[in-house]
Amino acid sequence: MKKSLLYLTVGLMVLIITGCVKTPNVNFNSQMHKNIKSIAVVPPKNTEEVNIFYFNHPGMSLGLIGGIASSVEFSSKTTTYNKLILSTKFNVNNYFLSKLTHYLKKEKYNVTLLPYDPKRDKEHLKIYPEVNTDAYLDIVFGDVGYIAGSPSSTYKPTVKVAVRLVKKSDKSILYDKHLAIGENFALTQEVDYIGSDTEECYKDFDALKENALKSVGGLKKALDKVAKRLAVSLKRGK
């Protein structure tokens, strides 16, 4: 049941990222918002597993039975991979938030990391906790894992994240974007696409399994680049 929900979530995030739902495209205007000096980061829902997934699975064209077959395959590969990297104690959220906090501080922001809410879901908050800050940085992870564009394509370290910066005083949205790195299948032009690191790709799942521990470095590099791009996108005006 857990795996079925996992891949239903992946499917929904594909819809969000690929444009069946309109992709937000609000850039931060640093000159207009010079008064934003402090940011409270809202942690995303915990990423329990690194996803192993590819688009255009042959079963997807065969209706319900084919969909179940693809879900079983992805579930098996995801479970196998996560067992192989268990010894690294890699935590997607902790790693990303530490990098993001670092880069935001480099941009001269006062940064507060809000406590994690175990009830957090995969949507932006509608009501934010009362804290001393100028704005809330609300983060929602989409895909995080090794993802390929087709059954025969290479697996790329991929991160997709939706981010919104909300001004505390009047709840206005100062920044609202999707950022992505790695597999770019069907991304809309509004997505801030960072590219793909070919050195960290694997030709098939067997190669990924053989290099599982090493591959965690590719995920870390991808998360680092997304965190840095986000912080630079919020560069403060002078």
PDB file of C-alpha atoms in Angstrom:
ATOM      1  CA  MET A   1       0.000   0.000   0.000  1.00  0.00           C
ATOM      2  CA  LYS A   2       2.838   2.331   0.903  1.00  0.00           C
ATOM      3  CA  LYS A   3       4.508   1.771  -2.460  1.00  0.00           C
ATOM      4  CA  SER A   4       1.254   2.355  -4.342  1.00  0.00           C
ATOM      5  CA  LEU A   5       0.856   5.664  -2.576  1.00  0.00           C
ATOM      6  CA  LEU A   6       4.485   6.497  -3.312  1.00  0.00           C
ATOM      7  CA  TYR A   7       4.051   6.099  -7.048  1.00  0.00           C
ATOM      8  CA  LEU A   8       0.692   7.811  -7.056  1.00  0.00           C
ATOM      9  CA  THR A   9       2.535  10.734  -5.475  1.00  0.00           C
ATOM     10  CA  VAL A  10       5.257  10.515  -8.116  1.00  0.00           C
ATOM     11  CA  GLY A  11       2.587  10.564 -10.814  1.00  0.00           C
ATOM     12  CA  LEU A  12       0.901  13.600  -9.337  1.00  0.00           C
ATOM     13  CA  MET A  13       4.209  15.441  -9.083  1.00  0.00           C
ATOM     14  CA  VAL A  14       4.877  14.615 -12.738  1.00  0.00           C
ATOM     15  CA  LEU A  15       1.576  16.309 -13.584  1.00  0.00           C
ATOM     16  CA  ILE A  16       2.531  19.340 -11.523  1.00  0.00           C
ATOM     17  CA  ILE A  17       6.029  19.666 -12.931  1.00  0.00           C
ATOM     18  CA  THR A  18       5.150  18.930 -16.561  1.00  0.00           C
ATOM     19  CA  GLY A  19       2.442  21.457 -17.021  1.00  0.00           C
ATOM     20  CA  CYS A  20      -0.943  19.724 -16.779  1.00  0.00           C
ATOM     21  CA  VAL A  21      -1.224  22.047 -13.830  1.00  0.00           C
ATOM     22  CA  LYS A  22       0.039  25.534 -14.617  1.00  0.00           C
ATOM     23  CA  THR A  23       3.620  25.996 -13.459  1.00  0.00           C
ATOM     24  CA  PRO A  24       4.109  29.112 -11.296  1.00  0.00           C
ATOM     25  CA  ASN A  25       6.582  31.650 -12.601  1.00  0.00           C
ATOM     26  CA  VAL A  26       7.110  34.485 -10.116  1.00  0.00           C
ATOM     27  CA  ASN A  27      10.705  35.685  -9.903  1.00  0.00           C
ATOM     28  CA  PHE A  28      12.062  37.556  -6.901  1.00  0.00           C
ATOM     29  CA  ASN A  29      12.455  41.317  -7.428  1.00  0.00           C
ATOM     30  CA  SER A  30      15.392  42.181  -5.203  1.00  0.00           C
ATOM     31  CA  GLN A  31      15.116  45.933  -5.740  1.00  0.00           C
ATOM     32  CA  MET A  32      11.453  46.054  -4.800  1.00  0.00           C
ATOM     33  CA  HIS A  33      11.934  43.907  -1.723  1.00  0.00           C
ATOM     34  CA  LYS A  34      15.084  45.261  -0.111  1.00  0.00           C
ATOM     35  CA  ASN A  35      13.284  45.193   3.223  1.00  0.00           C
ATOM     36  CA  ILE A  36      13.330  41.389   3.258  1.00  0.00           C
ATOM     37  CA  LYS A  37      16.275  40.704   5.515  1.00  0.00           C
ATOM     38  CA  SER A  38      15.190  37.607   7.421  1.00  0.00           C
ATOM     39  CA  ILE A  39      13.779  34.323   6.167  1.00  0.00           C
ATOM     40  CA  ALA A  40      12.095  31.479   8.028  1.00  0.00           C
ATOM     41  CA  VAL A  41      12.588  28.228   6.137  1.00  0.00           C
ATOM     42  CA  VAL A  42       9.600  25.862   6.257  1.00  0.00           C
ATOM     43  CA  PRO A  43      10.967  22.283   6.052  1.00  0.00           C
ATOM     44  CA  PRO A  44       9.380  20.067   3.394  1.00  0.00           C
ATOM     45  CA  LYS A  45       7.668  16.766   4.106  1.00  0.00           C
ATOM     46  CA  ASN A  46      10.296  14.169   4.938  1.00  0.00           C
ATOM     47  CA  THR A  47      11.643  12.300   1.929  1.00  0.00           C
ATOM     48  CA  GLU A  48      11.506   8.713   3.153  1.00  0.00           C
ATOM     49  CA  GLU A  49      13.118   7.089   0.121  1.00  0.00           C
ATOM     50  CA  VAL A  50      15.240   7.944  -2.880  1.00  0.00           C
ATOM     51  CA  ASN A  51      13.077   7.212  -5.935  1.00  0.00           C
ATOM     52  CA  ILE A  52      14.169   4.982  -8.807  1.00  0.00           C
ATOM     53  CA  PHE A  53      11.944   5.702 -11.785  1.00  0.00           C
ATOM     54  CA  TYR A  54      11.842   6.111 -15.537  1.00  0.00           C
ATOM     55  CA  PHE A  55       9.315   7.734 -17.832  1.00  0.00           C
ATOM     56  CA  ASN A  56       7.575   6.032 -20.757  1.00  0.00           C
ATOM     57  CA  HIS A  57       7.341   2.592 -19.180  1.00  0.00           C
ATOM     58  CA  PRO A  58       5.868   0.194 -21.799  1.00  0.00           C
ATOM     59  CA  GLY A  59       3.212  -0.882 -19.315  1.00  0.00           C
ATOM     60  CA  MET A  60       1.784   2.619 -19.149  1.00  0.00           C
ATOM     61  CA  SER A  61       0.110   2.058 -22.516  1.00  0.00           C
ATOM     62  CA  LEU A  62      -1.570  -1.176 -21.378  1.00  0.00           C
ATOM     63  CA  GLY A  63      -4.138   0.217 -18.984  1.00  0.00           C
ATOM     64  CA  LEU A  64      -4.536  -0.785 -15.362  1.00  0.00           C
ATOM     65  CA  ILE A  65      -2.601  -4.068 -15.590  1.00  0.00           C
ATOM     66  CA  GLY A  66       0.341  -2.349 -17.243  1.00  0.00           C
ATOM     67  CA  GLY A  67       0.226   0.429 -14.676  1.00  0.00           C
ATOM     68  CA  ILE A  68       0.384  -2.113 -11.861  1.00  0.00           C
ATOM     69  CA  ALA A  69       3.327  -3.841 -13.541  1.00  0.00           C
ATOM     70  CA  SER A  70       5.260  -0.582 -13.813  1.00  0.00           C
ATOM     71  CA  SER A  71       4.489   0.278 -10.192  1.00  0.00           C
ATOM     72  CA  VAL A  72       5.767  -3.125  -9.042  1.00  0.00           C
ATOM     73  CA  GLU A  73       8.996  -2.674 -11.025  1.00  0.00           C
ATOM     74  CA  PHE A  74       9.691   0.814  -9.692  1.00  0.00           C
ATOM     75  CA  SER A  75       8.809  -0.255  -6.153  1.00  0.00           C
ATOM     76  CA  SER A  76      11.244  -3.171  -6.322  1.00  0.00           C
ATOM     77  CA  LYS A  77      14.068  -1.043  -7.712  1.00  0.00           C
ATOM     78  CA  THR A  78      13.456   1.715  -5.176  1.00  0.00           C
ATOM     79  CA  THR A  79      13.517  -0.753  -2.277  1.00  0.00           C
ATOM     80  CA  THR A  80      16.668  -2.446  -3.568  1.00  0.00           C
ATOM     81  CA  TYR A  81      18.527   0.826  -4.029  1.00  0.00           C
ATOM     82  CA  ASN A  82      17.574   2.232  -0.647  1.00  0.00           C
ATOM     83  CA  LYS A  83      18.768  -0.935   1.096  1.00  0.00           C
ATOM     84  CA  LEU A  84      22.109  -0.621  -0.692  1.00  0.00           C
ATOM     85  CA  ILE A  85      22.661   2.959   0.525  1.00  0.00           C
ATOM     86  CA  LEU A  86      21.295   2.405   4.032  1.00  0.00           C
ATOM     87  CA  SER A  87      24.791   2.364   5.562  1.00  0.00           C
ATOM     88  CA  THR A  88      25.425   5.939   4.387  1.00  0.00           C
ATOM     89  CA  LYS A  89      22.585   7.245   6.620  1.00  0.00           C
ATOM     90  CA  PHE A  90      21.874   9.764   3.870  1.00  0.00           C
ATOM     91  CA  ASN A  91      18.959  12.052   4.698  1.00  0.00           C
ATOM     92  CA  VAL A  92      17.693  14.088   1.735  1.00  0.00           C
ATOM     93  CA  ASN A  93      15.925  16.749   3.775  1.00  0.00           C
ATOM     94  CA  ASN A  94      18.682  17.331   6.318  1.00  0.00           C
ATOM     95  CA  TYR A  95      21.325  17.588   3.623  1.00  0.00           C
ATOM     96  CA  PHE A  96      19.319  19.989   1.471  1.00  0.00           C
ATOM     97  CA  LEU A  97      18.288  22.231   4.358  1.00  0.00           C
ATOM     98  CA  SER A  98      21.852  22.498   5.654  1.00  0.00           C
ATOM     99  CA  LYS A  99      23.082  23.564   2.215  1.00  0.00           C
ATOM    100  CA  LEU A 100      20.195  25.977   1.683  1.00  0.00           C
ATOM    101  CA  THR A 101      20.729  27.623   5.073  1.00  0.00           C
ATOM    102  CA  HIS A 102      24.421  28.017   4.266  1.00  0.00           C
ATOM    103  CA  TYR A 103      23.781  29.655   0.883  1.00  0.00           C
ATOM    104  CA  LEU A 104      21.046  31.963   2.198  1.00  0.00           C
ATOM    105  CA  LYS A 105      23.417  33.190   4.890  1.00  0.00           C
ATOM    106  CA  LYS A 106      26.006  33.869   2.187  1.00  0.00           C
ATOM    107  CA  GLU A 107      23.390  36.141   0.612  1.00  0.00           C
ATOM    108  CA  LYS A 108      23.314  38.038   3.942  1.00  0.00           C
ATOM    109  CA  TYR A 109      19.937  36.786   5.137  1.00  0.00           C
ATOM    110  CA  ASN A 110      19.171  36.077   8.756  1.00  0.00           C
ATOM    111  CA  VAL A 111      17.886  32.525   8.543  1.00  0.00           C
ATOM    112  CA  THR A 112      15.634  30.592  10.895  1.00  0.00           C
ATOM    113  CA  LEU A 113      14.877  26.926  10.271  1.00  0.00           C
ATOM    114  CA  LEU A 114      11.386  26.231  11.569  1.00  0.00           C
ATOM    115  CA  PRO A 115      10.693  22.986  13.474  1.00  0.00           C
ATOM    116  CA  TYR A 116       9.548  20.109  11.333  1.00  0.00           C
ATOM    117  CA  ASP A 117       5.807  19.513  11.343  1.00  0.00           C
ATOM    118  CA  PRO A 118       5.075  15.757  11.159  1.00  0.00           C
ATOM    119  CA  LYS A 119       1.671  16.588   9.656  1.00  0.00           C
ATOM    120  CA  ARG A 120       3.320  18.346   6.725  1.00  0.00           C
ATOM    121  CA  ASP A 121       2.052  17.294   3.299  1.00  0.00           C
ATOM    122  CA  LYS A 122       3.256  17.919  -0.252  1.00  0.00           C
ATOM    123  CA  GLU A 123       1.574  21.299  -0.656  1.00  0.00           C
ATOM    124  CA  HIS A 124       2.516  24.831   0.304  1.00  0.00           C
ATOM    125  CA  LEU A 125       1.130  25.941   3.631  1.00  0.00           C
ATOM    126  CA  LYS A 126      -1.970  28.098   3.762  1.00  0.00           C
ATOM    127  CA  ILE A 127      -1.222  29.397   7.270  1.00  0.00           C
ATOM    128  CA  TYR A 128       2.296  30.009   8.562  1.00  0.00           C
ATOM    129  CA  PRO A 129       3.427  29.819  12.190  1.00  0.00           C
ATOM    130  CA  GLU A 130       3.965  33.061  14.070  1.00  0.00           C
ATOM    131  CA  VAL A 131       7.707  33.767  14.189  1.00  0.00           C
ATOM    132  CA  ASN A 132       9.925  36.840  14.010  1.00  0.00           C
ATOM    133  CA  THR A 133      10.757  36.978  10.306  1.00  0.00           C
ATOM    134  CA  ASP A 134      10.235  39.066   7.185  1.00  0.00           C
ATOM    135  CA  ALA A 135       9.262  36.161   4.939  1.00  0.00           C
ATOM    136  CA  TYR A 136       8.614  32.419   4.860  1.00  0.00           C
ATOM    137  CA  LEU A 137      10.437  30.173   2.411  1.00  0.00           C
ATOM    138  CA  ASP A 138       8.065  27.253   1.800  1.00  0.00           C
ATOM    139  CA  ILE A 139       9.635  24.164   0.199  1.00  0.00           C
ATOM    140  CA  VAL A 140       7.881  21.167  -1.367  1.00  0.00           C
ATOM    141  CA  PHE A 141       9.926  18.308  -2.815  1.00  0.00           C
ATOM    142  CA  GLY A 142       8.699  16.579  -5.955  1.00  0.00           C
ATOM    143  CA  ASP A 143      10.999  13.885  -7.329  1.00  0.00           C
ATOM    144  CA  VAL A 144      14.280  13.112  -5.588  1.00  0.00           C
ATOM    145  CA  GLY A 145      16.197  10.154  -6.931  1.00  0.00           C
ATOM    146  CA  TYR A 146      17.787   8.526  -9.956  1.00  0.00           C
ATOM    147  CA  ILE A 147      15.384   9.027 -12.843  1.00  0.00           C
ATOM    148  CA  ALA A 148      15.569   8.247 -16.565  1.00  0.00           C
ATOM    149  CA  GLY A 149      13.611   9.618 -19.496  1.00  0.00           C
ATOM    150  CA  SER A 150      12.844   6.166 -20.931  1.00  0.00           C
ATOM    151  CA  PRO A 151      13.599   2.468 -20.306  1.00  0.00           C
ATOM    152  CA  SER A 152      16.812   2.738 -22.354  1.00  0.00           C
ATOM    153  CA  SER A 153      17.995   6.136 -21.074  1.00  0.00           C
ATOM    154  CA  THR A 154      20.602   6.768 -18.408  1.00  0.00           C
ATOM    155  CA  TYR A 155      19.622   7.259 -14.792  1.00  0.00           C
ATOM    156  CA  LYS A 156      20.367  10.825 -13.720  1.00  0.00           C
ATOM    157  CA  PRO A 157      20.507  12.231 -10.183  1.00  0.00           C
ATOM    158  CA  THR A 158      17.301  14.262 -10.246  1.00  0.00           C
ATOM    159  CA  VAL A 159      15.747  16.788  -7.896  1.00  0.00           C
ATOM    160  CA  LYS A 160      12.481  18.642  -8.503  1.00  0.00           C
ATOM    161  CA  VAL A 161      11.266  21.149  -5.960  1.00  0.00           C
ATOM    162  CA  ALA A 162       8.514  23.758  -5.721  1.00  0.00           C
ATOM    163  CA  VAL A 163       9.442  26.857  -3.720  1.00  0.00           C
ATOM    164  CA  ARG A 164       7.427  29.845  -2.578  1.00  0.00           C
ATOM    165  CA  LEU A 165       8.579  32.951  -0.680  1.00  0.00           C
ATOM    166  CA  VAL A 166       5.723  34.583   1.231  1.00  0.00           C
ATOM    167  CA  LYS A 167       5.967  38.008   2.875  1.00  0.00           C
ATOM    168  CA  LYS A 168       4.863  37.814   6.488  1.00  0.00           C
ATOM    169  CA  SER A 169       3.259  41.248   6.783  1.00  0.00           C
ATOM    170  CA  ASP A 170       0.709  40.971   3.974  1.00  0.00           C
ATOM    171  CA  LYS A 171       1.027  37.318   2.806  1.00  0.00           C
ATOM    172  CA  SER A 172       2.006  38.433  -0.706  1.00  0.00           C
ATOM    173  CA  ILE A 173       3.964  35.945  -2.808  1.00  0.00           C
ATOM    174  CA  LEU A 174       7.417  37.307  -3.621  1.00  0.00           C
ATOM    175  CA  TYR A 175       8.794  34.230  -5.390  1.00  0.00           C
ATOM    176  CA  ASP A 176       7.041  31.142  -6.724  1.00  0.00           C
ATOM    177  CA  LYS A 177       9.004  28.745  -8.899  1.00  0.00           C
ATOM    178  CA  HIS A 178       9.765  25.139  -9.658  1.00  0.00           C
ATOM    179  CA  LEU A 179      13.445  24.205  -9.836  1.00  0.00           C
ATOM    180  CA  ALA A 180      14.824  21.014 -11.371  1.00  0.00           C
ATOM    181  CA  ILE A 181      18.108  19.293 -12.048  1.00  0.00           C
ATOM    182  CA  GLY A 182      18.810  15.995 -13.807  1.00  0.00           C
ATOM    183  CA  GLU A 183      16.134  14.329 -15.935  1.00  0.00           C
ATOM    184  CA  ASN A 184      14.241  16.992 -17.874  1.00  0.00           C
ATOM    185  CA  PHE A 185      11.554  14.919 -19.601  1.00  0.00           C
ATOM    186  CA  ALA A 186       8.484  17.110 -20.266  1.00  0.00           C
ATOM    187  CA  LEU A 187       9.584  20.023 -18.097  1.00  0.00           C
ATOM    188  CA  THR A 188       7.800  23.256 -18.982  1.00  0.00           C
ATOM    189  CA  GLN A 189       9.733  26.358 -19.961  1.00  0.00           C
ATOM    190  CA  GLU A 190       8.727  28.043 -16.705  1.00  0.00           C
ATOM    191  CA  VAL A 191      10.757  25.556 -14.652  1.00  0.00           C
ATOM    192  CA  ASP A 192      14.176  26.833 -13.595  1.00  0.00           C
ATOM    193  CA  TYR A 193      16.168  23.940 -15.057  1.00  0.00           C
ATOM    194  CA  ILE A 194      19.750  23.720 -13.837  1.00  0.00           C
ATOM    195  CA  GLY A 195      20.979  20.997 -16.186  1.00  0.00           C
ATOM    196  CA  SER A 196      22.385  17.504 -15.717  1.00  0.00           C
ATOM    197  CA  ASP A 197      25.773  16.272 -14.534  1.00  0.00           C
ATOM    198  CA  THR A 198      26.728  13.549 -17.014  1.00  0.00           C
ATOM    199  CA  GLU A 199      29.566  12.310 -14.768  1.00  0.00           C
ATOM    200  CA  GLU A 200      27.015  11.193 -12.202  1.00  0.00           C
ATOM    201  CA  CYS A 201      24.755   9.238 -14.595  1.00  0.00           C
ATOM    202  CA  TYR A 202      24.409   5.458 -14.873  1.00  0.00           C
ATOM    203  CA  LYS A 203      23.601   3.575 -18.076  1.00  0.00           C
ATOM    204  CA  ASP A 204      21.133   1.178 -16.428  1.00  0.00           C
ATOM    205  CA  PHE A 205      19.893  -0.006 -13.042  1.00  0.00           C
ATOM    206  CA  ASP A 206      22.570  -2.706 -12.785  1.00  0.00           C
ATOM    207  CA  ALA A 207      25.277  -0.052 -13.086  1.00  0.00           C
ATOM    208  CA  LEU A 208      23.486   2.077 -10.504  1.00  0.00           C
ATOM    209  CA  LYS A 209      23.329  -0.876  -8.079  1.00  0.00           C
ATOM    210  CA  GLU A 210      27.023  -1.653  -8.558  1.00  0.00           C
ATOM    211  CA  ASN A 211      27.872   1.939  -7.705  1.00  0.00           C
ATOM    212  CA  ALA A 212      25.131   2.581  -5.140  1.00  0.00           C
ATOM    213  CA  LEU A 213      27.342   4.035  -2.403  1.00  0.00           C
ATOM    214  CA  LYS A 214      29.200   6.233  -4.889  1.00  0.00           C
ATOM    215  CA  SER A 215      25.924   7.373  -6.422  1.00  0.00           C
ATOM    216  CA  VAL A 216      24.888   9.083  -3.176  1.00  0.00           C
ATOM    217  CA  GLY A 217      27.524  11.659  -4.052  1.00  0.00           C
ATOM    218  CA  GLY A 218      25.617  12.447  -7.234  1.00  0.00           C
ATOM    219  CA  LEU A 219      22.434  13.078  -5.268  1.00  0.00           C
ATOM    220  CA  LYS A 220      24.302  15.314  -2.835  1.00  0.00           C
ATOM    221  CA  LYS A 221      25.793  17.299  -5.689  1.00  0.00           C
ATOM    222  CA  ALA A 222      22.345  17.733  -7.265  1.00  0.00           C
ATOM    223  CA  LEU A 223      20.789  18.892  -3.990  1.00  0.00           C
ATOM    224  CA  ASP A 224      23.673  21.289  -3.423  1.00  0.00           C
ATOM    225  CA  LYS A 225      23.236  22.859  -6.853  1.00  0.00           C
ATOM    226  CA  VAL A 226      19.499  23.314  -6.354  1.00  0.00           C
ATOM    227  CA  ALA A 227      20.052  24.910  -2.940  1.00  0.00           C
ATOM    228  CA  LYS A 228      22.649  27.281  -4.370  1.00  0.00           C
ATOM    229  CA  ARG A 229      20.472  28.239  -7.367  1.00  0.00           C
ATOM    230  CA  LEU A 230      17.561  28.969  -5.053  1.00  0.00           C
ATOM    231  CA  ALA A 231      19.620  31.172  -2.763  1.00  0.00           C
ATOM    232  CA  VAL A 232      21.098  33.088  -5.699  1.00  0.00           C
ATOM    233  CA  SER A 233      17.579  33.560  -7.107  1.00  0.00           C
ATOM    234  CA  LEU A 234      16.730  35.334  -3.856  1.00  0.00           C
ATOM    235  CA  LYS A 235      19.829  37.532  -3.889  1.00  0.00           C
ATOM    236  CA  ARG A 236      19.234  40.661  -1.830  1.00  0.00           C
ATOM    237  CA  GLY A 237      19.101  44.067  -3.483  1.00  0.00           C
ATOM    238  CA  LYS A 238      21.722  46.703  -2.673  1.00  0.00           C
TER     239      LYS A 238
END
